Coordinates of C-alpha atoms and ligand atoms in Angstrom, one line a residue:
X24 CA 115.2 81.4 164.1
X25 CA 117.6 78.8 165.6
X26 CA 119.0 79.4 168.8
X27 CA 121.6 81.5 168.6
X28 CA 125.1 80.4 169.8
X29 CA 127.5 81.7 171.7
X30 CA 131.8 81.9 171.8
X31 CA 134.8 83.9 173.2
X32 CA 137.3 85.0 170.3
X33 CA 140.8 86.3 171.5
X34 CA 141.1 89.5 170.0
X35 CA 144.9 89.1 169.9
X36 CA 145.1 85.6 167.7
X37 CA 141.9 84.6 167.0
X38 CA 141.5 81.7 169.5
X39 CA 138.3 80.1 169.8
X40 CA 136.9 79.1 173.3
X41 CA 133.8 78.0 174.1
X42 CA 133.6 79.8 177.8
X43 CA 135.9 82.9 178.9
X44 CA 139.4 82.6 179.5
X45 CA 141.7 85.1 181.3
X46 CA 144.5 84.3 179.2
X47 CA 144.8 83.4 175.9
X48 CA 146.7 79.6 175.3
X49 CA 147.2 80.1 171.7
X50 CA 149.5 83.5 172.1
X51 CA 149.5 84.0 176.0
X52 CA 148.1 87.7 175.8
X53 CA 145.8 88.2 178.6
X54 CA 142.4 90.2 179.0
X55 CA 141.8 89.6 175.1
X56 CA 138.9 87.2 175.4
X57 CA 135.2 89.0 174.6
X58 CA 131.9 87.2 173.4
X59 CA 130.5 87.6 170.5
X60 CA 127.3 85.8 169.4
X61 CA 127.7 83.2 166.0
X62 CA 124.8 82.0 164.3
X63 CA 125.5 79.2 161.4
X64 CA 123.6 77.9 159.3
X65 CA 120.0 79.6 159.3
X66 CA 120.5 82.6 157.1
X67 CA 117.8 82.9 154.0
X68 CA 120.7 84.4 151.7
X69 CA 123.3 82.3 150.6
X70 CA 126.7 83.1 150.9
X71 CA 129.1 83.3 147.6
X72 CA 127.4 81.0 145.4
X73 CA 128.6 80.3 141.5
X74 CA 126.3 80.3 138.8
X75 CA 127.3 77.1 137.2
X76 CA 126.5 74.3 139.9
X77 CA 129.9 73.1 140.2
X78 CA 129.7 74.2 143.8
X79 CA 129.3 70.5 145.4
X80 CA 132.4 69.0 142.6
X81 CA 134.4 66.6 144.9
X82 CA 137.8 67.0 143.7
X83 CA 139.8 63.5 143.1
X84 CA 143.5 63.7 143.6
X85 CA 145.7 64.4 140.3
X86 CA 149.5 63.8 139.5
X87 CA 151.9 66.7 139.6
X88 CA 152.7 65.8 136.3
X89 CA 149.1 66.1 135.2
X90 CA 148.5 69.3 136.4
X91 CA 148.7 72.0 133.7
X92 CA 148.6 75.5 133.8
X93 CA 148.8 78.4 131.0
X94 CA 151.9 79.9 131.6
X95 CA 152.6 82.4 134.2
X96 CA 149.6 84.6 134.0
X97 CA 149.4 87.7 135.7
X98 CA 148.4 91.0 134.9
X99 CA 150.5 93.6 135.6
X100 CA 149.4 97.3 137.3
X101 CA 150.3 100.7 135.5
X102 CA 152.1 101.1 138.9
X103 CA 155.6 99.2 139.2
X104 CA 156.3 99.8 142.9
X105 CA 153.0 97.6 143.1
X106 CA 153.8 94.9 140.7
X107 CA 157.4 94.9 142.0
X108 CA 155.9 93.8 145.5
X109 CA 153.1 91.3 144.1
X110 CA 155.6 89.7 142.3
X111 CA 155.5 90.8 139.4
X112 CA 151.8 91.8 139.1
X113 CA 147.9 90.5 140.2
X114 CA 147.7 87.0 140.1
X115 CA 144.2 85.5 138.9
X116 CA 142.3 84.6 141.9
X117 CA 144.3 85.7 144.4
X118 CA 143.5 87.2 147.8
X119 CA 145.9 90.0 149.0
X120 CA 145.4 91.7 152.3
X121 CA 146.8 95.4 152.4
X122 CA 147.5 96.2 155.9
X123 CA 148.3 99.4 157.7
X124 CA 147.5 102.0 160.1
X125 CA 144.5 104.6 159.5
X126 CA 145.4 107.5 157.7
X127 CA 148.4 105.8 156.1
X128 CA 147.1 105.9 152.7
X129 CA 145.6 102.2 152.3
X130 CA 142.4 103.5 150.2
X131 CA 144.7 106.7 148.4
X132 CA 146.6 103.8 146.9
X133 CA 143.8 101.1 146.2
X134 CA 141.5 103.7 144.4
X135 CA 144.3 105.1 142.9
X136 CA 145.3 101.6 141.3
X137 CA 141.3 101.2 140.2
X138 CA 141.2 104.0 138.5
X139 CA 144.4 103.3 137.0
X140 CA 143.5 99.3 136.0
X141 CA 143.9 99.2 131.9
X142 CA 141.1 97.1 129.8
X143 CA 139.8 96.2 133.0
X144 CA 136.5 96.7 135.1
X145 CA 137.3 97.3 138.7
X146 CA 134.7 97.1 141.2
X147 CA 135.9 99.3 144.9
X148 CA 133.7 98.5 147.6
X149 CA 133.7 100.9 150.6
X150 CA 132.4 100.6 153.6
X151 CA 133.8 103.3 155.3
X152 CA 133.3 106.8 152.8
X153 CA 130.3 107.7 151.0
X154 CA 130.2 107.3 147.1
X155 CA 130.4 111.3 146.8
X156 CA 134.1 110.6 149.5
X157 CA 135.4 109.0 147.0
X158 CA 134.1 110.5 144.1
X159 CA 136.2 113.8 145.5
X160 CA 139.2 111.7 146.3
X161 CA 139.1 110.5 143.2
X162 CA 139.6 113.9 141.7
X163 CA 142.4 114.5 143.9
X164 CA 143.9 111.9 142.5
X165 CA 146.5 112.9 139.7
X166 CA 145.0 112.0 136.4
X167 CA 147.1 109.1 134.9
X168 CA 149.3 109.4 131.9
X169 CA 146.8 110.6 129.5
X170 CA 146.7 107.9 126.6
X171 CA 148.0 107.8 123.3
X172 CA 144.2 109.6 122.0
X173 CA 145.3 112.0 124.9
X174 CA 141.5 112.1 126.4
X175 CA 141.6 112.5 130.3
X176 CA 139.4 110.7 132.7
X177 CA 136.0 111.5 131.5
X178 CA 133.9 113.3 134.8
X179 CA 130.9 111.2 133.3
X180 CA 129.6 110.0 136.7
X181 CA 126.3 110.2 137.5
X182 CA 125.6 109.4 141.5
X183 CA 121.8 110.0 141.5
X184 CA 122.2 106.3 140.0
X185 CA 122.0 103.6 143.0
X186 CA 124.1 101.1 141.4
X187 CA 127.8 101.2 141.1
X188 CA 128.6 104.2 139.4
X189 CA 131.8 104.0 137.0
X190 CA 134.3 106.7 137.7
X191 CA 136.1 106.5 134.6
X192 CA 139.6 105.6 134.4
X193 CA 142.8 105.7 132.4
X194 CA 143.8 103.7 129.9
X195 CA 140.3 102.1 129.1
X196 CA 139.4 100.5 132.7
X197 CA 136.4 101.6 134.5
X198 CA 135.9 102.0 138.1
X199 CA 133.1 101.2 139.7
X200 CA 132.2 102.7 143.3
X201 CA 130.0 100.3 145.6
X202 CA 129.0 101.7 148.9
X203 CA 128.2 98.3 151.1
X204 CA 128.7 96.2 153.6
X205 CA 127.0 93.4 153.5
X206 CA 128.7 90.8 151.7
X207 CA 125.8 89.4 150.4
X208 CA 124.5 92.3 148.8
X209 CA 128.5 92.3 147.2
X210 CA 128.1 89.5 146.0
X211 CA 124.8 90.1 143.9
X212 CA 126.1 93.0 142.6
X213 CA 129.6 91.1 142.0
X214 CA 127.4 88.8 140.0
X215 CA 125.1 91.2 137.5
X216 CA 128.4 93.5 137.4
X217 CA 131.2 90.5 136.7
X218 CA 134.3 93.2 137.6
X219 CA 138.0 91.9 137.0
X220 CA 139.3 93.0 140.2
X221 CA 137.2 93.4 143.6
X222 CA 138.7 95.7 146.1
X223 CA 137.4 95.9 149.7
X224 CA 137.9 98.7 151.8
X225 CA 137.7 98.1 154.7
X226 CA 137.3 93.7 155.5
X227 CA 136.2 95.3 158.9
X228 CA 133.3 97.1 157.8
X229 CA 131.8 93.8 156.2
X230 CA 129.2 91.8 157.8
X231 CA 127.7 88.6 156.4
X232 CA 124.3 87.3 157.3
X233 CA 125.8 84.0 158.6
X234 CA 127.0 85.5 161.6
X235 CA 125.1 87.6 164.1
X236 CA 128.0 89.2 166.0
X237 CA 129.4 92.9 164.5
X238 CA 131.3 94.0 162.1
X239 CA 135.0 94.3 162.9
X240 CA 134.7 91.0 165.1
X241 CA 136.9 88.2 165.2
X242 CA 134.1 86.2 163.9
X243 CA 132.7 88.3 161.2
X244 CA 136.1 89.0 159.7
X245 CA 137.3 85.0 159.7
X246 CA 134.0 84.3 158.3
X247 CA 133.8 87.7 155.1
X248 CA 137.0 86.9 154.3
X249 CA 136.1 82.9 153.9
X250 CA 133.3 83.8 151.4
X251 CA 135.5 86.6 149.5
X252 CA 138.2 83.5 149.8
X253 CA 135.6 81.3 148.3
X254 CA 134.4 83.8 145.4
X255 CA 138.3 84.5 144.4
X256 CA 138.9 81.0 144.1
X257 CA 135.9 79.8 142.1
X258 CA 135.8 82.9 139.5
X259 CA 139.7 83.7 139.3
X260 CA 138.6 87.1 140.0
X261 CA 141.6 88.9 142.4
X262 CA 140.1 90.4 145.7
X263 CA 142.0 93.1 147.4
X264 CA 141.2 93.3 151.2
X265 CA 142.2 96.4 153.1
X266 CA 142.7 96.1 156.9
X267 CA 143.1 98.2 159.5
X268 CA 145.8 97.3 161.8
X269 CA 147.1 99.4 165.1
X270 CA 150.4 100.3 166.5
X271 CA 150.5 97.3 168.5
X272 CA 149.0 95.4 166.2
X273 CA 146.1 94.8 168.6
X274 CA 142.8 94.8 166.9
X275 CA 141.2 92.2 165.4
X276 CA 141.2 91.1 161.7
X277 CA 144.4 91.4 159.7
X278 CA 146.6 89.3 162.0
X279 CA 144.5 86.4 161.9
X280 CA 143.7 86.5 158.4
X281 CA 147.2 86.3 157.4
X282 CA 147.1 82.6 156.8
X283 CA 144.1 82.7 155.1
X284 CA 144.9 85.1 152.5
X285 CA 147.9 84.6 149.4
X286 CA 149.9 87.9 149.5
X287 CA 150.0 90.0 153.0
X288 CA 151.1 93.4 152.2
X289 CA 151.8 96.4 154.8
X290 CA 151.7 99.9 154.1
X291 CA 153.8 101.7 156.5
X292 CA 155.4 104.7 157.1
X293 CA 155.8 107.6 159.4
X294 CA 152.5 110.0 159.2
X295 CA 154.5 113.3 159.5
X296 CA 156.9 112.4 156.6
X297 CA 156.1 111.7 153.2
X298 CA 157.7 108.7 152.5
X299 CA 155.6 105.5 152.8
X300 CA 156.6 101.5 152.4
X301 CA 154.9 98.8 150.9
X302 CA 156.4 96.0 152.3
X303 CA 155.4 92.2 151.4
X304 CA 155.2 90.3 154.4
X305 CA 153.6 87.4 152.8
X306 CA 153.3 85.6 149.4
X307 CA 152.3 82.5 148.0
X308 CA 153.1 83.6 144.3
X309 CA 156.6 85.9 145.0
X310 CA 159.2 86.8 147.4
X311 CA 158.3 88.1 150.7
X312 CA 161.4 90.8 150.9
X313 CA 159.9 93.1 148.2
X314 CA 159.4 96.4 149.2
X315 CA 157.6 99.4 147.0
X316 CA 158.3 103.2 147.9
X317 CA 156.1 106.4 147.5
X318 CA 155.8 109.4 147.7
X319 CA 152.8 110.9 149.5
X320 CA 151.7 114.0 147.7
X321 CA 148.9 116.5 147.5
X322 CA 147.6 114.6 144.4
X323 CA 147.9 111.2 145.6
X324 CA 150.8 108.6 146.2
X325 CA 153.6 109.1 143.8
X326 CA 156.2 106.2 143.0
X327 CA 159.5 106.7 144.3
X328 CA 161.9 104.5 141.4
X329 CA 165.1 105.6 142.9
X330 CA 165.0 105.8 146.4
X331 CA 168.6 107.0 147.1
X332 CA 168.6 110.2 145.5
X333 CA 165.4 111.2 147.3
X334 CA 166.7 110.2 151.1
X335 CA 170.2 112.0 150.1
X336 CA 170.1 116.0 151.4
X337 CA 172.1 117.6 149.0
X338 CA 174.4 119.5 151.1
X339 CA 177.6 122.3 150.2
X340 CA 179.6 121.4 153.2
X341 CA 180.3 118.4 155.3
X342 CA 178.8 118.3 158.7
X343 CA 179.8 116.7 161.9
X344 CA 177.3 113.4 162.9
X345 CA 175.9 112.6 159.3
X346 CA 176.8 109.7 157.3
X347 CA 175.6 107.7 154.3
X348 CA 174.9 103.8 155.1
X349 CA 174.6 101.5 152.2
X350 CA 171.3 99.7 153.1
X351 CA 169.7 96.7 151.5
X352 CA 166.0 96.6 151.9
X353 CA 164.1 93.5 150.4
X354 CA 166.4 92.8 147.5
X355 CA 166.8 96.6 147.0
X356 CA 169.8 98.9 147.8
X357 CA 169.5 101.7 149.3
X358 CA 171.9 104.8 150.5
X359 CA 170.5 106.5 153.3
X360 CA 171.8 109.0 155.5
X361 CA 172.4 108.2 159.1
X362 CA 172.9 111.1 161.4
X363 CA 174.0 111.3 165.1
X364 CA 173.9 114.0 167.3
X365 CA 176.2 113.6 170.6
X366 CA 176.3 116.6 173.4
X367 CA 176.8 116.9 176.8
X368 CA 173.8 115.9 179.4
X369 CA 172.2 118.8 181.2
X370 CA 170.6 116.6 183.5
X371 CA 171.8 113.5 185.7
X372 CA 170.6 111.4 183.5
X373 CA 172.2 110.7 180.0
X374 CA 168.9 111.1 177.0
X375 CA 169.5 107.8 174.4
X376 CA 166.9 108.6 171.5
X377 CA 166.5 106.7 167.7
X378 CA 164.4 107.5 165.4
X379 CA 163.9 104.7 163.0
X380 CA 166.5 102.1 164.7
X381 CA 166.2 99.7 167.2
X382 CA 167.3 101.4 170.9
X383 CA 168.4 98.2 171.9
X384 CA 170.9 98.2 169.4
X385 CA 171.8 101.4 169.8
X386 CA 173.4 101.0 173.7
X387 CA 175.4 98.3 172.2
X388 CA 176.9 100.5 169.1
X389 CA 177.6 103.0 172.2
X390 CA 178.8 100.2 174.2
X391 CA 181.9 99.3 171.7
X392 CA 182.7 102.3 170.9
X393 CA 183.0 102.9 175.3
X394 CA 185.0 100.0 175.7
X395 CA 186.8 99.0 172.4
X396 CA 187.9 102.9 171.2
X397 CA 188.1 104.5 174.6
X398 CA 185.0 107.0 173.8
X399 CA 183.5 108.2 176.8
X400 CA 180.0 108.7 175.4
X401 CA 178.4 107.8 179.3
X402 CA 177.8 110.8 180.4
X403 CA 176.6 112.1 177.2
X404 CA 173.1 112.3 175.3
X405 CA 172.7 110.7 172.2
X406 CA 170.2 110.8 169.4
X407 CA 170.4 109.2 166.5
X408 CA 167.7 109.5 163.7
X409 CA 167.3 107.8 160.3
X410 CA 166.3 110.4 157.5
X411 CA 163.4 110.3 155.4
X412 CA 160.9 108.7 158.6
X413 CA 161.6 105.1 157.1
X414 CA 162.6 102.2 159.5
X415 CA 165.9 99.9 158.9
X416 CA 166.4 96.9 160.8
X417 CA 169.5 96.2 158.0
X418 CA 172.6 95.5 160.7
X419 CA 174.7 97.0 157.7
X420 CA 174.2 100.5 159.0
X421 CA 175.9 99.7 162.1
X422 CA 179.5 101.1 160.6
X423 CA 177.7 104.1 159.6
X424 CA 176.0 105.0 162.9
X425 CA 179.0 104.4 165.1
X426 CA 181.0 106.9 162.5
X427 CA 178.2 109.4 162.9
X428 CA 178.5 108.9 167.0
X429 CA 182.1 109.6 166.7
X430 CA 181.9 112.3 164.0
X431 CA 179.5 114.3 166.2
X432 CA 181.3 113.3 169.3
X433 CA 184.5 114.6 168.3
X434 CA 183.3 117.5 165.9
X435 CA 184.7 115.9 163.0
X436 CA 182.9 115.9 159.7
X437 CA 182.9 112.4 157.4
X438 CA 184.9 113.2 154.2
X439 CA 181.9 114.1 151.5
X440 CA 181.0 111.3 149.3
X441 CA 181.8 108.1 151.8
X442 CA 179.8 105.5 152.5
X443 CA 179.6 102.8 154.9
X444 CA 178.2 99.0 155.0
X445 CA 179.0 96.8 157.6
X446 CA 177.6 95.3 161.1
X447 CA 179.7 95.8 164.2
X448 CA 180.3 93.6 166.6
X449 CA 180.9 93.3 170.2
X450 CA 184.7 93.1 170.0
X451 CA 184.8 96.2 167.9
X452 CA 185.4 94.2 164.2
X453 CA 183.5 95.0 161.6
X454 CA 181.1 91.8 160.2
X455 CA 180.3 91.0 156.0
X456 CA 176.9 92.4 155.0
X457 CA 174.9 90.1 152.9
X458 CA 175.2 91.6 149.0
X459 CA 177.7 93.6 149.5
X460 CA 178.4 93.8 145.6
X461 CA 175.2 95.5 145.2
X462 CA 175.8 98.1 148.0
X463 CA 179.2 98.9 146.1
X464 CA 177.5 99.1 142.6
X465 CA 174.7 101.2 144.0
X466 CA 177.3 103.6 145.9
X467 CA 179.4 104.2 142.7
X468 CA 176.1 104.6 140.6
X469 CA 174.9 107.7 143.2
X470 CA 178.5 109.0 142.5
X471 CA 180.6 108.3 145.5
X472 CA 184.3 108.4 146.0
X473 CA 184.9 106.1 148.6
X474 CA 182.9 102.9 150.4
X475 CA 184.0 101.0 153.5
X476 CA 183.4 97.1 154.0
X477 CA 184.3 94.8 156.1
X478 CA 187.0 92.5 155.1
X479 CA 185.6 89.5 156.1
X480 CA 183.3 90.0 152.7
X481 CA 186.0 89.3 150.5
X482 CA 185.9 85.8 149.3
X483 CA 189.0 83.4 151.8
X484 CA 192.2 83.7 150.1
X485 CA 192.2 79.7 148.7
X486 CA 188.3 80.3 147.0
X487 CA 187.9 81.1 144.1
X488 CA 188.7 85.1 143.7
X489 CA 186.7 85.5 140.5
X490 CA 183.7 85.3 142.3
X491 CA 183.9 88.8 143.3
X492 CA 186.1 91.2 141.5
X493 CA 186.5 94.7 143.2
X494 CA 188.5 95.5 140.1
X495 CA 185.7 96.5 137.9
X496 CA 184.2 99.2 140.2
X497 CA 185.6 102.3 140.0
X498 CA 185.1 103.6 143.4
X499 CA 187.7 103.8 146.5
X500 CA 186.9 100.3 148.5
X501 CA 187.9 100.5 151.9
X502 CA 188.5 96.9 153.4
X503 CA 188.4 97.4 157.0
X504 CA 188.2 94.7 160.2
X505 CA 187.8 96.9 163.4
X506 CA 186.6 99.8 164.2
X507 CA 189.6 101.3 165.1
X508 CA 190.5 100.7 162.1
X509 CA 188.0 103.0 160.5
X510 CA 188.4 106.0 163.0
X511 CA 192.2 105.3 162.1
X512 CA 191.1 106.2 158.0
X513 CA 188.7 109.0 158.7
X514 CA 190.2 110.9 161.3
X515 CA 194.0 110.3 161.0
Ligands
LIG27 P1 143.8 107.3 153.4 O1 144.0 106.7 152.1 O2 142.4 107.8 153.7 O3 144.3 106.4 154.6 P2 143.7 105.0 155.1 O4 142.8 104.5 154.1 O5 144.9 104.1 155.2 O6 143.1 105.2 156.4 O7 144.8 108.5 153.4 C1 144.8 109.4 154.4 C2 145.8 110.5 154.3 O8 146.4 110.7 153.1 C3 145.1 111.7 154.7 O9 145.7 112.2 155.9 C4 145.4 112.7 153.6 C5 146.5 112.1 152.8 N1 146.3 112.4 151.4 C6 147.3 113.1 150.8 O10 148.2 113.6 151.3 N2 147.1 113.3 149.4 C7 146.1 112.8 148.7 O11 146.0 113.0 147.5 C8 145.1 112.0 149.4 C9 144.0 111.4 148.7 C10 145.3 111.8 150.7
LIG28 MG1 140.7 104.3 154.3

């Protein structure tokens, strides 16, 4: 056995050091430094190795021009809130990270897309649930769209069977459960089983032989996700990784794999609600502002296709301190209701709450309104809270919050079926969105009377006023440029 060797891994970045350091100089976190033992070199069992022995091919450098490719080949999911975020679908060899907190849903939505792969032969390793776990998840699950023979996801399992049993599928896939962790044992079964799709759940359960140090480790992670890297690459097979990732983003694994993988996706969303994200952070073969929605249900994660209706209550009467903010997120729009709730402090000290916006930004919406409208809202508790338990960083909800602050301040409900997109800024005036076309188009496709955007959105009176024509939409546009302004419209 060679002598085994020793380093310090920062479990914040992924820094290498070959003593212990107190603080990290990569990303200046301190206390994040802990050994872990790596031994290269002097396993028996050979990492990812092809069967053809094209392995040691030194590749000469080819012309752009020379380089050809069958035309964009991907294979799309039976789920479009997936392919929407992948870019259109699973690219051939790639490696996509799925990242999110526990309990989120990361394996509801993996196994739910393996059972649901058409024509294709999916192979779900776990690491974390036992074969009979999954097996009862699995049947959970809602069955897929029976097809067109109409015969539902045969139960023809039989777990007394060591090796990967297939769980069946719809459309004509089959699933096959592995319950492992070691990679090399993965791979041989990768290789007498040749699946179309690998999914690992989770990359922090793996260990390889080539490292000594534990699963979950810095070291082990870089190096399982190198030789799943390797294996994706050299067979065009796509490997799903799942990783765990905490609040603060603190534990080791998915952050430093990020550059090592193609696609980065993170599955997010608020535990107690039932509304989740998908949100591409990164991808090599697609945009990175996609963003998928679903529904989590008692049968598994259900697509949410139009995500406006859903995060609209469908109220009788108007209340005081709701409002609905045209929201853009990813390339999507979005109405969402925004709500405020403004009352007098009991105690000395004024409460300042939001739920699903930044706080920060919050004291500067109550800031303007203070000094620009003559609001006094100092001595007064505010909350704010974003329905639905999704997160919007979108400054185009700014006109919509402050109208909520005001409209629950002064006991004054928003006219029904209004809408709002626009930033504010310190001097009280009212900023251009980005897209604000498809905000419009979106509010008058939900049905509303009346929208309110900035003015400074309309094209400069000298350009070229074709380029957007409010004409053709048939809902009330409000053009507005302060805030006053806007209290001015709504509240006489
Ligand atoms: P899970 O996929 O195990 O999360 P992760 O892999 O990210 O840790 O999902 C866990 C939660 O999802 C669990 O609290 C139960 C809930 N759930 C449902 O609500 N409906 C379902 O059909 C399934 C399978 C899970
Ligand atoms: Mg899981």
């Amino acid at each position: 056995m060679a002598k085994s060797k020793i380093a310090y891994f920062c479990q914040s970045c992924g820094f290498e050091s070959p003593k212990w350091l107190g603080k990290c100089p990569s990303c200046q976190q301190w206390n994040t430094f802990v050994e872990e033992v790596i031994e290269k070199g002097n396993a028996s069992v050979p990492a990812w190795k092809p069967a053809s022995t094209s392995q040691q091919r030194a590749n000469k450098p080819v012309q752009v021009a020379d380089i050809t490719y069958a035309e964009e080949h991907r294979v799309p999911t039976p789920d479009k809130e997936f392919n929407r975020v992948l870019g259109g679908g699973i690219v051939p060899g790639s490696l996509v990270l799925i990242g999110g907190e526990p309990g989120i849903g990361k394996s509801t939505l993996m196994l739910q897309l393996a059972l649901n792969m058409p024509h294709q032969k999916v192979l779900y390793v776990s690491g974390e649930e036992s074969d009979r776990q999954i097996k009862m998840r699995a049947e959970r699950l809602s069955p897929p769209p029976p097809p067109k023979g109409g015969a539902k996801n045969s139960a023809s399992t039989n777990f007394d069977d060591k090796q990967a049993p297939p769980l069946g599928g719809g459309g004509g896939g089959a699933c096959y459960i592995l319950t492992e962790t070691s990679t090399q044992n993965i791979f041989k079964q990768i290789e007498s089983l040749e699946p179309d799709l690998v999914v690992i759940d989770s990359i922090q359960t793996l260990h390889s032989a080539h490292i000594e140090s534990t699963p979950g480790s810095v070291s082990q992670v870089r190096e399982c996700t190198a030789e799943l890297l390797r294996f994706a690459k050299e067979t065009s097979t796509p490997v799903f990784l799942i990783g765990h990732i905490t609040k603060d983003g603190m534990i080791a694994g998915p952050k430093i794999l990020e550059h090592m993988v193609d696609t980065v996706l993170q599955f997010e969303g608020d535990r107690h609600h039932v509304y989740r994200i998908l949100r591409t952070i990164k991808n090599r073969f697609g945009s990175s502002s996609e963003l998928g929605i679903y529904e989590m249900m008692g049968e598994g994660l259900r697509e949410v296709s139009n995500p406006s209706e859903i995060l609209l209550s469908h109220r009788e009467t108007p209340l005081s301190g709701i409002t609905i903010s045209a929201t853009l997120e990813g390339m999507r729009p979005m109405l969402i209701e925004t709500q405020a709730l403004v009352s007098t402090s009991a105690y000395g000290m004024p409460q300042r709450t939001a739920t699903g916006f930044d706080t920060k930004r919050m004291s500067m919406l109550l800031a303007v309104l203070e000094k620009r409208c003559g609001f006094r809202l100092g001595a007064k508790d505010v909350f704010l809270n974003i329905t639905g338990g999704i997160r919007v960083e979108d400054p185009a909800i700014d006109l919509g919050l402050a109208a909520a602050i005001i409209s629950s301040h002064e006991d004054m409900p928003i006219p029904f079926k209004t809408c709002f997109a626009g930033e504010l800024g310190l001097s009280g005036e009212i900023r251009a969105v980005n897209r604000v076309e498809q905000r419009i188009a979106e509010a008058q496709k939900l049905g509303f009377n009346q929208i309110f955007i900035s003015k400074y959105n309309l094209p400069a009176s000298g350009q070229d006023k074709k380029r957007m024509d409010l004409s053709r939409y048939n809902i009330d546009i409000k053009i507005v440029s302060s805030i006053e302004e806007v209290f001015g419209l709504l509240f006489g």
